[in-house]
PDB file of C-alpha atoms in Angstrom:
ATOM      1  CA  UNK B   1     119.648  -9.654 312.138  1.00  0.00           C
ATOM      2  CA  UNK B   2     116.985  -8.895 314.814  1.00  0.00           C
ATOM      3  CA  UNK B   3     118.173  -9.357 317.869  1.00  0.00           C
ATOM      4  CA  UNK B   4     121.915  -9.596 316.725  1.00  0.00           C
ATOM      5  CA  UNK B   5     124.810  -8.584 318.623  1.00  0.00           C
ATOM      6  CA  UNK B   6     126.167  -5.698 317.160  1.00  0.00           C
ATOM      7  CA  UNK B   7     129.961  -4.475 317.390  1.00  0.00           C
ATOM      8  CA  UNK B   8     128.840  -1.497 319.930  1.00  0.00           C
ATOM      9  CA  UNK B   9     127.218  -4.767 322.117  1.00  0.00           C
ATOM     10  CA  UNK B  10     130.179  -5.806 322.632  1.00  0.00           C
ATOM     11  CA  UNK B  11     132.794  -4.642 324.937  1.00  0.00           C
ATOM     12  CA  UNK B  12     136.571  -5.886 325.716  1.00  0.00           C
ATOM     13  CA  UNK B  13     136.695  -8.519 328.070  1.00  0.00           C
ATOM     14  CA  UNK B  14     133.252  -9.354 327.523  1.00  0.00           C
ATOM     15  CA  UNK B  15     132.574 -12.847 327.790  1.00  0.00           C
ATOM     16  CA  UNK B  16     129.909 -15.715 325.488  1.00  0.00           C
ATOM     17  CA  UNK B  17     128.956 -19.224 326.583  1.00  0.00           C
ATOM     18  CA  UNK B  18     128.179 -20.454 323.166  1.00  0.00           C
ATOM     19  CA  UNK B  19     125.720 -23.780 323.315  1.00  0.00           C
ATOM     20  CA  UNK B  20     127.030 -27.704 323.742  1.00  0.00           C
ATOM     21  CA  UNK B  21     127.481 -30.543 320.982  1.00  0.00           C
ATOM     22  CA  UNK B  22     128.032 -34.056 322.360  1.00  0.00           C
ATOM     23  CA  UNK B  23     130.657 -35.795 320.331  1.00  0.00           C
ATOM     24  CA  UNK B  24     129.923 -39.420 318.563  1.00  0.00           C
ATOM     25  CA  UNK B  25     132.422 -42.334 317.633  1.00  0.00           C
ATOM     26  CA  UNK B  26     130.406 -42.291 314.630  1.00  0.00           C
ATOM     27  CA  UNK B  27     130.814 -38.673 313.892  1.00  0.00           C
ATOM     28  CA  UNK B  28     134.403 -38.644 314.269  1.00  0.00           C
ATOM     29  CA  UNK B  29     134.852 -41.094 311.978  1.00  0.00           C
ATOM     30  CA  UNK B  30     132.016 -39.765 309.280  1.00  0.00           C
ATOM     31  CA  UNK B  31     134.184 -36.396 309.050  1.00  0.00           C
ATOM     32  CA  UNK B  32     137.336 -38.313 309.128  1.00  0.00           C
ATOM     33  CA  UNK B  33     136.685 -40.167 306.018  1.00  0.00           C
ATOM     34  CA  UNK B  34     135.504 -36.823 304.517  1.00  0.00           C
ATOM     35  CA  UNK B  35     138.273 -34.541 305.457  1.00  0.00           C
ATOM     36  CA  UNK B  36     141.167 -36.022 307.615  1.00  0.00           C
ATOM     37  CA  UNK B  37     141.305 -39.651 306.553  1.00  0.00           C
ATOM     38  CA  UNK B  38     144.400 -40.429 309.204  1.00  0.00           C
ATOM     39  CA  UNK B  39     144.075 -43.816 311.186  1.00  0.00           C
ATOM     40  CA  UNK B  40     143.563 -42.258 314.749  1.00  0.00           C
ATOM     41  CA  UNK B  41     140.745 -40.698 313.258  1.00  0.00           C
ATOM     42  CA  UNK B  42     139.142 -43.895 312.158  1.00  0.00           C
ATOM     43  CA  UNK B  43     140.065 -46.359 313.939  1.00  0.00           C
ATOM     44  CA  UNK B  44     140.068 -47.410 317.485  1.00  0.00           C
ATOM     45  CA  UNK B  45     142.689 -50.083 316.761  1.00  0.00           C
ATOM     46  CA  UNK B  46     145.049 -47.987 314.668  1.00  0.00           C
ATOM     47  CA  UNK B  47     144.407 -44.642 317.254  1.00  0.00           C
ATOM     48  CA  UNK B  48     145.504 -46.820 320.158  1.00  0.00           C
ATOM     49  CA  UNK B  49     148.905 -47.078 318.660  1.00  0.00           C
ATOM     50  CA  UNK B  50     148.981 -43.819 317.985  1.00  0.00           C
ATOM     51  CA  UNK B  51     150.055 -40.905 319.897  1.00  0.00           C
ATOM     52  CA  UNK B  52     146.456 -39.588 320.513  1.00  0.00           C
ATOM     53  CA  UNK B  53     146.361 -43.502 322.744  1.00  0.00           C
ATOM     54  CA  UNK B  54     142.385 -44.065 321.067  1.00  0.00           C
ATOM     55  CA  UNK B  55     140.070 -42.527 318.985  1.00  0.00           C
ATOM     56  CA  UNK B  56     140.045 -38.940 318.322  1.00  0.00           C
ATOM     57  CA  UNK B  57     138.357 -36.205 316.453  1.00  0.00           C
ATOM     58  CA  UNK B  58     140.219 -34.154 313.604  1.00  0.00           C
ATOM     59  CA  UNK B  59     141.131 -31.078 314.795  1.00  0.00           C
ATOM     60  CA  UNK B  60     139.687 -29.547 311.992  1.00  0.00           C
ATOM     61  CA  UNK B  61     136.431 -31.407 313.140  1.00  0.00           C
ATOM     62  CA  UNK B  62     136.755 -29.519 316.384  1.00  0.00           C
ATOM     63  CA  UNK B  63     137.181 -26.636 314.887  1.00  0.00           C
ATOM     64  CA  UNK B  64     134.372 -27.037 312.485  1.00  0.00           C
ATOM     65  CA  UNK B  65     132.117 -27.668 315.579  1.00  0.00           C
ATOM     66  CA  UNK B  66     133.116 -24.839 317.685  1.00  0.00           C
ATOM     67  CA  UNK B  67     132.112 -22.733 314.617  1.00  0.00           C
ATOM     68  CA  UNK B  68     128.781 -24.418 314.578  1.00  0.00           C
ATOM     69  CA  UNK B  69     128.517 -23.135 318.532  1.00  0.00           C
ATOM     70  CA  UNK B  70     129.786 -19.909 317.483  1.00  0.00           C
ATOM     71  CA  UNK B  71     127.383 -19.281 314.557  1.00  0.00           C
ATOM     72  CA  UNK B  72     124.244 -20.543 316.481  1.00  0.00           C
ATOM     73  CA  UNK B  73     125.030 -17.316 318.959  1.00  0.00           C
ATOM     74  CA  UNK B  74     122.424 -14.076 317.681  1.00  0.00           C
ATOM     75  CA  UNK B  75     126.740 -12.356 316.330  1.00  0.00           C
ATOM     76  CA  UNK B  76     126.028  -9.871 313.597  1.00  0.00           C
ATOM     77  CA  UNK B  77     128.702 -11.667 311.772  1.00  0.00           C
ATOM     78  CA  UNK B  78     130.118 -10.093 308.325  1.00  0.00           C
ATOM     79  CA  UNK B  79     133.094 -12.603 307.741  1.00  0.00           C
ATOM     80  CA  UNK B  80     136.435 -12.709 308.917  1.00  0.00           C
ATOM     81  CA  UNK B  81     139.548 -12.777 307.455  1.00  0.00           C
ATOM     82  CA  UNK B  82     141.380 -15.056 309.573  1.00  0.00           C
ATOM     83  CA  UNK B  83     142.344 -16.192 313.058  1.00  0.00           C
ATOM     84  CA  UNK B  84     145.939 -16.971 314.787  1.00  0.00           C
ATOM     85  CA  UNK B  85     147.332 -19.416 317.010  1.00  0.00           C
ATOM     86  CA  UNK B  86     145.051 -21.741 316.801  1.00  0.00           C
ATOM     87  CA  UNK B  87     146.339 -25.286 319.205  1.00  0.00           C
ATOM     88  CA  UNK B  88     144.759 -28.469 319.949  1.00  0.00           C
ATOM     89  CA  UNK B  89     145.606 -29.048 323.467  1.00  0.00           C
ATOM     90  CA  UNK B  90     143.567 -32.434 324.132  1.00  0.00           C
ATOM     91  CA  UNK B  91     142.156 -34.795 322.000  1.00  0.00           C
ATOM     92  CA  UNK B  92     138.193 -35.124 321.805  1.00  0.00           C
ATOM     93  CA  UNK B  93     137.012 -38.156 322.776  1.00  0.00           C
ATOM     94  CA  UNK B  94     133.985 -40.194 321.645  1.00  0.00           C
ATOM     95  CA  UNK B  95     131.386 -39.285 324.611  1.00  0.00           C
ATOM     96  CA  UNK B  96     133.172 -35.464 325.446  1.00  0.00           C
ATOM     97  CA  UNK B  97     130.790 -32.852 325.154  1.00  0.00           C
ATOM     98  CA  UNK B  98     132.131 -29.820 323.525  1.00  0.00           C
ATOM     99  CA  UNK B  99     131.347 -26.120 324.487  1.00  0.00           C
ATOM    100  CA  UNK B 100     132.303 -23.393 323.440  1.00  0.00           C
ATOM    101  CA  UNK B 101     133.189 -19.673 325.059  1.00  0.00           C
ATOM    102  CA  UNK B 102     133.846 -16.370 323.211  1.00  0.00           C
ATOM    103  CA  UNK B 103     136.226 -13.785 325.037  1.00  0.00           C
ATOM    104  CA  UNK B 104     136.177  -9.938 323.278  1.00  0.00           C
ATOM    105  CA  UNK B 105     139.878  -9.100 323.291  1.00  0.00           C
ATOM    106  CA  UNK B 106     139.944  -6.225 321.329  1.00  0.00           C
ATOM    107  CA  UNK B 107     137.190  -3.797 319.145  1.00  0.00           C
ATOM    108  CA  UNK B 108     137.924  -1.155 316.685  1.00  0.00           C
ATOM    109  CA  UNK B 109     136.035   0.717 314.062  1.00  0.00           C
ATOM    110  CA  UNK B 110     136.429   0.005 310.481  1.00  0.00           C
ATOM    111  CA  UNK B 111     138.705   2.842 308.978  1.00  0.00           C
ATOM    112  CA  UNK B 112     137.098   2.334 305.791  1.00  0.00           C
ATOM    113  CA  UNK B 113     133.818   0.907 306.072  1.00  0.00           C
ATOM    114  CA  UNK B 114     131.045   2.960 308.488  1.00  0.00           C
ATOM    115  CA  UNK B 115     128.793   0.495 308.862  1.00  0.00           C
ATOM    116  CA  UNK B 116     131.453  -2.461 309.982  1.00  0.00           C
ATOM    117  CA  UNK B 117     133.455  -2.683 313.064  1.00  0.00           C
ATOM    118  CA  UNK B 118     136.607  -5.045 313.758  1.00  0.00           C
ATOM    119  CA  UNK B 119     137.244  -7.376 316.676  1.00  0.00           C
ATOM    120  CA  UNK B 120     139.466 -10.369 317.821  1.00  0.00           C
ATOM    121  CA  UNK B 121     137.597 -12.747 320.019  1.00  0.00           C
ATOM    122  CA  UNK B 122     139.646 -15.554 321.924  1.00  0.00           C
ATOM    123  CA  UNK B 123     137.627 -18.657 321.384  1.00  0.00           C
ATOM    124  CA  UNK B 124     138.151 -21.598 323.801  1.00  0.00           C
ATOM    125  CA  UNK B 125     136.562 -25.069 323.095  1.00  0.00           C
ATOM    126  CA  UNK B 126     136.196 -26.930 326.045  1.00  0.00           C
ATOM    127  CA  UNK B 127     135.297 -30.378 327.029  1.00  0.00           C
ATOM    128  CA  UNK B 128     132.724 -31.918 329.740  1.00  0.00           C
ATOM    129  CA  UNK B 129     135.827 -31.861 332.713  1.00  0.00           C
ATOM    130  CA  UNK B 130     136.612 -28.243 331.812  1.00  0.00           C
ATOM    131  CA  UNK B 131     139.282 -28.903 330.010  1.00  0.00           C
ATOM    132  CA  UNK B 132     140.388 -26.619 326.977  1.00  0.00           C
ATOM    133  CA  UNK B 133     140.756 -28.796 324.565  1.00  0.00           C
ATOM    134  CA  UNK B 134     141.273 -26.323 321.696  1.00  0.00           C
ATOM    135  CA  UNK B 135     141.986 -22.637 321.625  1.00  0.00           C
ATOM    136  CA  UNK B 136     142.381 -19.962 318.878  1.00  0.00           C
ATOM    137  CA  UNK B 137     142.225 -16.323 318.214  1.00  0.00           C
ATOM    138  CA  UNK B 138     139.466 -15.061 315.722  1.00  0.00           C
ATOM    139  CA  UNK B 139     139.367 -11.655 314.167  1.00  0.00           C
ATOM    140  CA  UNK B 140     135.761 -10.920 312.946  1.00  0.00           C
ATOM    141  CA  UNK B 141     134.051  -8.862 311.308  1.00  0.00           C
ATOM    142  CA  UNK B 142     131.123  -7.357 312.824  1.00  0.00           C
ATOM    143  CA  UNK B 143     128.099  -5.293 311.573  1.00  0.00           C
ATOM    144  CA  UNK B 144     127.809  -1.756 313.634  1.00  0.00           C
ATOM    145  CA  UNK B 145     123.850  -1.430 314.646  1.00  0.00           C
ATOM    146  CA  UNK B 146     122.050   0.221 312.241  1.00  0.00           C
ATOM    147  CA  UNK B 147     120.767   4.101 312.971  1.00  0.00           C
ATOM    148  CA  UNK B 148     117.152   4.021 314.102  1.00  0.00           C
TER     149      UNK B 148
ATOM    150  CA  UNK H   1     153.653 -46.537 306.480  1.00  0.00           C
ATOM    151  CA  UNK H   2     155.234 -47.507 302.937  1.00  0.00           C
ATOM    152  CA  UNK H   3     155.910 -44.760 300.784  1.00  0.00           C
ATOM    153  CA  UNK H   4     155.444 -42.210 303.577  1.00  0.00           C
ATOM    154  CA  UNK H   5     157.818 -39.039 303.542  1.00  0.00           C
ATOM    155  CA  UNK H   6     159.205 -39.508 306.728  1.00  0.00           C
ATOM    156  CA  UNK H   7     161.109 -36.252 308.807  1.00  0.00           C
ATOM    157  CA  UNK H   8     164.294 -36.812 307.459  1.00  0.00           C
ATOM    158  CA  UNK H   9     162.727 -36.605 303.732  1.00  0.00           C
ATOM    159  CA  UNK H  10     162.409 -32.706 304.011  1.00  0.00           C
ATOM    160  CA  UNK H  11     164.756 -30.227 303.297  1.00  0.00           C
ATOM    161  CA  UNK H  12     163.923 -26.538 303.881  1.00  0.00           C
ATOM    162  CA  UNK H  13     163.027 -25.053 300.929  1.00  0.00           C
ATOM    163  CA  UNK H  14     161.240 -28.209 299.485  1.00  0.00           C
ATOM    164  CA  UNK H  15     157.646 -27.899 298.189  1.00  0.00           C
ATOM    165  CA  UNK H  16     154.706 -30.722 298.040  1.00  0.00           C
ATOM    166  CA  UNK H  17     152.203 -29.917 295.273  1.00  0.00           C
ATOM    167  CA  UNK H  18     148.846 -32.135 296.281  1.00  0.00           C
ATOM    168  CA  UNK H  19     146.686 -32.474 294.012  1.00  0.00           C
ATOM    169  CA  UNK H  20     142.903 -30.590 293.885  1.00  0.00           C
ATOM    170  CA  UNK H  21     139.509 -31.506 294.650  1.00  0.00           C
ATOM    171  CA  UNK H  22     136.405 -29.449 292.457  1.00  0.00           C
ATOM    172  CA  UNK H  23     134.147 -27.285 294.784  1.00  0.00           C
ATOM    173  CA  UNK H  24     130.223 -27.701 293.968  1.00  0.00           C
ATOM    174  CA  UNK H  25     127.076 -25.424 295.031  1.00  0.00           C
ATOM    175  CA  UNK H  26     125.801 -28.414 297.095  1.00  0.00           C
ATOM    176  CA  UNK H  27     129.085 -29.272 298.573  1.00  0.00           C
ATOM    177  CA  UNK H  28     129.829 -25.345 300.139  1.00  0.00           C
ATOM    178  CA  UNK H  29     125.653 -25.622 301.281  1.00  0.00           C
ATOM    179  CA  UNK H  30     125.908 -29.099 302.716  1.00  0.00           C
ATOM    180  CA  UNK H  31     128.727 -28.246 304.790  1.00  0.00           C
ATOM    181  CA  UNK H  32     127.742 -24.499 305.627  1.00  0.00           C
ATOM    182  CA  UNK H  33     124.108 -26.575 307.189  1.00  0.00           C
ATOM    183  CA  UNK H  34     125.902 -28.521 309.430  1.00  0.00           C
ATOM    184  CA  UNK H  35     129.137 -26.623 310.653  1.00  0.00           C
ATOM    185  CA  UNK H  36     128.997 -22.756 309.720  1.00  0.00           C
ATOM    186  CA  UNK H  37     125.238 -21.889 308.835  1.00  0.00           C
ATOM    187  CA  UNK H  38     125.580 -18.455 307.882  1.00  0.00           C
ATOM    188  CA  UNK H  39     123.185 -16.848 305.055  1.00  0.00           C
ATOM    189  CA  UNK H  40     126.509 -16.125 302.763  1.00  0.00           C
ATOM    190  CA  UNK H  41     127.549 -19.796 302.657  1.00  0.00           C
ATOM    191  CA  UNK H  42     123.557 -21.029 302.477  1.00  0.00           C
ATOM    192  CA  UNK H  43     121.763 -19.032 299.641  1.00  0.00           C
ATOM    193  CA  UNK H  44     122.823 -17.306 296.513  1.00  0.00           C
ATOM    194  CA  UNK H  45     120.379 -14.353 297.210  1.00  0.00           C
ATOM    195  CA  UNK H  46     121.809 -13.510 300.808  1.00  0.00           C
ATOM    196  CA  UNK H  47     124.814 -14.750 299.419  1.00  0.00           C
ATOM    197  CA  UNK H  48     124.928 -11.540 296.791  1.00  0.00           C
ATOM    198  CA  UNK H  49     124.063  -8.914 299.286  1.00  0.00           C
ATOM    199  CA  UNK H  50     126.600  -9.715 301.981  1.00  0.00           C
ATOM    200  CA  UNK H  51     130.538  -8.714 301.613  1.00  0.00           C
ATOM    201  CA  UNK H  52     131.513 -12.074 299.685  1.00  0.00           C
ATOM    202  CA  UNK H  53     128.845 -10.525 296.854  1.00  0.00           C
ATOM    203  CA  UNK H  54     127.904 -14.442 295.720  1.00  0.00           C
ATOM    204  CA  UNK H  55     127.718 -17.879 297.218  1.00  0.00           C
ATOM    205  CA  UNK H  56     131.195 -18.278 298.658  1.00  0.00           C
ATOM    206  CA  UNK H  57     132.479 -21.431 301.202  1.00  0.00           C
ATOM    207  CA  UNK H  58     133.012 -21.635 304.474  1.00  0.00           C
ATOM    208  CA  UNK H  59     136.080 -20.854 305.423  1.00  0.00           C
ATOM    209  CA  UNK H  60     136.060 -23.529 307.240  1.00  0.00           C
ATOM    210  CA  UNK H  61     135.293 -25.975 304.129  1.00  0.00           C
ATOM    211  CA  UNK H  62     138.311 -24.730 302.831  1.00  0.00           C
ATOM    212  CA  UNK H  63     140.453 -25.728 305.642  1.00  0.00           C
ATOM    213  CA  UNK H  64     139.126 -29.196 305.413  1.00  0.00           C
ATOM    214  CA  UNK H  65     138.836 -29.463 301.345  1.00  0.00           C
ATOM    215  CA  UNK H  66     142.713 -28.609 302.008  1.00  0.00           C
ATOM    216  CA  UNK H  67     143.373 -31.159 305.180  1.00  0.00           C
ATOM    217  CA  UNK H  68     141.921 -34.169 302.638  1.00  0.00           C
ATOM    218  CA  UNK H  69     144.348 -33.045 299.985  1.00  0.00           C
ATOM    219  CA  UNK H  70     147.298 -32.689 302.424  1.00  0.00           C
ATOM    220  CA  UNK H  71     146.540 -36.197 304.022  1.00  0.00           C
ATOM    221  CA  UNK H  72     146.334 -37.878 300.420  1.00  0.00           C
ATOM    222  CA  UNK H  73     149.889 -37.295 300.384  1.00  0.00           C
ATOM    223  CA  UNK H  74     152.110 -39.981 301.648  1.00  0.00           C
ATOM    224  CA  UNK H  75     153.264 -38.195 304.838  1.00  0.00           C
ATOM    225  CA  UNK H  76     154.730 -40.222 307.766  1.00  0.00           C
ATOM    226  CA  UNK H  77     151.999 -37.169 310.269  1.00  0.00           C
ATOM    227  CA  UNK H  78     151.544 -38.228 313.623  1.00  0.00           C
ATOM    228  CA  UNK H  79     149.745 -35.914 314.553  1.00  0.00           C
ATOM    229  CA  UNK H  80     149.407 -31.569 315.245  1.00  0.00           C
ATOM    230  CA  UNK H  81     149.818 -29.154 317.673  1.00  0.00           C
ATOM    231  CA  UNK H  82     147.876 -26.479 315.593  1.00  0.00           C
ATOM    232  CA  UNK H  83     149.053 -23.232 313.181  1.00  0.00           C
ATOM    233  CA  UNK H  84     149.604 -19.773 312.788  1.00  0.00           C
ATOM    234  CA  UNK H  85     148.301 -16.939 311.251  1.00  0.00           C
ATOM    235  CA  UNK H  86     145.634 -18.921 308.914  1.00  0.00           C
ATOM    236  CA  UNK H  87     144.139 -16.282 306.325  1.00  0.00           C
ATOM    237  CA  UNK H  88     140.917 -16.106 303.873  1.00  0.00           C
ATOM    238  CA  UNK H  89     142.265 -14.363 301.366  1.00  0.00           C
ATOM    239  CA  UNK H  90     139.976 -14.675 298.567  1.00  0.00           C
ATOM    240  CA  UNK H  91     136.325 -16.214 298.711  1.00  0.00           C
ATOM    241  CA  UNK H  92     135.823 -19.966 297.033  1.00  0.00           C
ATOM    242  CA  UNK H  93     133.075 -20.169 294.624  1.00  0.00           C
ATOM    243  CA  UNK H  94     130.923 -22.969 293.082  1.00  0.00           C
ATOM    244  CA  UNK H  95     132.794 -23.754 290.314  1.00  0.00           C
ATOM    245  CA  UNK H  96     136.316 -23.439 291.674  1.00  0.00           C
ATOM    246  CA  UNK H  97     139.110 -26.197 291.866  1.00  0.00           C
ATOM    247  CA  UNK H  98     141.412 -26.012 294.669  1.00  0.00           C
ATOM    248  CA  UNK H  99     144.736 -27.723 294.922  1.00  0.00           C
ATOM    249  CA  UNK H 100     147.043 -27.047 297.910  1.00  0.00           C
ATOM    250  CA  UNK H 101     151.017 -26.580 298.092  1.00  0.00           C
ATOM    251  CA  UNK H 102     153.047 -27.583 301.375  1.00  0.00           C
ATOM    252  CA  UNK H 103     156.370 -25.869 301.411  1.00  0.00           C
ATOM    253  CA  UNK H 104     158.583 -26.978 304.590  1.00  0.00           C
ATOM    254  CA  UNK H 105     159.912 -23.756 306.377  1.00  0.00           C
ATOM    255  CA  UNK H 106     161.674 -24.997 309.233  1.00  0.00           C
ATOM    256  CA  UNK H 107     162.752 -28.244 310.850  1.00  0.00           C
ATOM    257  CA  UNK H 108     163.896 -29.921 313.913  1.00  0.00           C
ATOM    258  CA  UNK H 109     164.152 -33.471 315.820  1.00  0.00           C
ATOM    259  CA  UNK H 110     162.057 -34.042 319.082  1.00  0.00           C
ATOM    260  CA  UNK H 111     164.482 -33.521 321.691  1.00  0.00           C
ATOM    261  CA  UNK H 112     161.992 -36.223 323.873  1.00  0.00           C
ATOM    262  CA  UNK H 113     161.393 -38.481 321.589  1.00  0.00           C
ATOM    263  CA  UNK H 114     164.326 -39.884 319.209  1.00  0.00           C
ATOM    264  CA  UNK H 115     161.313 -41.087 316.887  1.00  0.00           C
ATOM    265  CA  UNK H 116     159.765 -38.329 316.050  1.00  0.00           C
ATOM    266  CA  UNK H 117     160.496 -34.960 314.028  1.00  0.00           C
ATOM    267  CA  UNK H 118     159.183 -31.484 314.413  1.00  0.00           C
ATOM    268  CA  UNK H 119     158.105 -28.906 311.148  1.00  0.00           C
ATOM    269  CA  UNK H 120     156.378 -26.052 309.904  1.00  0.00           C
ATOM    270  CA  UNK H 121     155.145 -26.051 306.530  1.00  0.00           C
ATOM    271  CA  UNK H 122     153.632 -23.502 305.001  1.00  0.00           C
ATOM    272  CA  UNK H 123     150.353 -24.537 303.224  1.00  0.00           C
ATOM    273  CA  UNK H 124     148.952 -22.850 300.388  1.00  0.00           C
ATOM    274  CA  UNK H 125     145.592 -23.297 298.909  1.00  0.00           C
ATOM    275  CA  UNK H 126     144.792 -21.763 295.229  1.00  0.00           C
ATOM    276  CA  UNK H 127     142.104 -21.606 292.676  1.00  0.00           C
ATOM    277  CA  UNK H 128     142.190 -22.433 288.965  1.00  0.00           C
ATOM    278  CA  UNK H 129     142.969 -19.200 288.392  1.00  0.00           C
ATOM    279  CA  UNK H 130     146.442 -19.547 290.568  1.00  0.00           C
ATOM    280  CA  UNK H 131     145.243 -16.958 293.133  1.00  0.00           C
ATOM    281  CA  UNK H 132     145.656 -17.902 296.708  1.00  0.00           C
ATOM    282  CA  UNK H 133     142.643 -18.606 298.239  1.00  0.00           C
ATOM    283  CA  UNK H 134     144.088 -19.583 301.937  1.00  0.00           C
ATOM    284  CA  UNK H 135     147.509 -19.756 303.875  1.00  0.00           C
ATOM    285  CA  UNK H 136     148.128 -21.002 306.855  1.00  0.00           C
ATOM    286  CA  UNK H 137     151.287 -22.233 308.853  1.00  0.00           C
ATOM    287  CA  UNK H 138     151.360 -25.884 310.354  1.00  0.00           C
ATOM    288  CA  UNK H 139     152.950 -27.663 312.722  1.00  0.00           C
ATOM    289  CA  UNK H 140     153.382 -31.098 312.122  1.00  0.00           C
ATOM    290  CA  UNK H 141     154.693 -34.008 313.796  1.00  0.00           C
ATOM    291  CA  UNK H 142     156.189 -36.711 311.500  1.00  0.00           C
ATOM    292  CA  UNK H 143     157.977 -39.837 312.472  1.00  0.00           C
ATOM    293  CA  UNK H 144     161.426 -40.249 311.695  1.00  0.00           C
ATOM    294  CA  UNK H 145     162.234 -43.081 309.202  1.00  0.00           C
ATOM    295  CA  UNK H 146     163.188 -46.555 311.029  1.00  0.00           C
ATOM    296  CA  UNK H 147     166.254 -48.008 310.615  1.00  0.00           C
ATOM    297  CA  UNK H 148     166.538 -50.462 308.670  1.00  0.00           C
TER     298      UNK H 148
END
């Protein structure tokens, strides 16, 4: 973990741009049939009668990139045993460009467990206008830096 | 829509079981490369010094192992705002079959849109064991039945 971000890095209110992915028709679609097979998710025809008014990503395809973003940040990452109030505000469009940011909401020590520290990260996804198009709060689990 | 379990098909109370879907080695590495590359969902080595102490899947994986077996289901879903409180609660190894379990908690017509129903269902993901790998609470936005 050289050059990680350790739990003491971080501080509340502390903010991480997190990288881009650009967004494909043909990606959309490739995790649809995978995961999500619903018809707005595969199909421009079907998705314009739908709600989402043309193609969209899962949401769990958003989410699964976002994580991508988050991961490819230097986060001494442990795990995590959850996140809360997670909401798709926008649908992701073939062409968007997703990014994500990281904000540190809260940090405590692990009670149990010297080496680890706890936090809960807001993590907003947003598109190429700026727009949040999905929001959720993580909790993580983060490795404290080691003792020289 | 034929055979879809429209809003007004739910009671409170009622539970969906949804079938299962085996988790392979390859399948928790070949998603962990493209959406969550972290050593613990990559290689069994890293894998068995890090918390999960073996190969475990993205937590992410499971969310979408469990979308595919929600959307098999003949449910009349337009669509989601997003959930609540969405805990790992046990890792998912090579080896493990997962089936999931919708129980509807709450439910409630649109009050803008006389075709479409609100609810929250409860979705449960277990292992062959029975243990409960992942819970999570959805919203989910299912059109009403048309009348005849």
């Amino acid at each position: 973990m050289s050059g990680a971000r350790y739990w003491e890095d971080w501080q509340v209110g502390d903010t991480l741009e997190c990288g881009s992915v650009p967004v494909t028709a043909e990606a959309i679609k490739r995790f649809a049939a995978q995961y999500d097979p619903q018809p707005f998710h595969l199909d421009e025809a079907a998705a314009q009668k739908s709600l989402f008014k043309g193609l969209a990503a899962s949401g769990w395809h958003t989410a699964a990139m976002t994580m991508r973003l988050i991961v490819q940040q230097p986060m001494a990452s442990l795990g995590s045993p959850g996140f809360d109030d997670l909401r798709w505000l926008k649908p992701v469009r073939p062409g968007d460009t997703l990014h994500a940011r990281l904000t540190c909401l809260d940090k405590r020590p692990s009670a149990a467990h010297s080496e680890r520290g706890m936090a809960h990260f807001l993590v907003e996804t947003l598109n190429s206008a700026g727009d949040i198009v999905m929001r959720l709060t993580l909790a993580a689990i983060l490795a404290r830096r080691p003792a020289a």
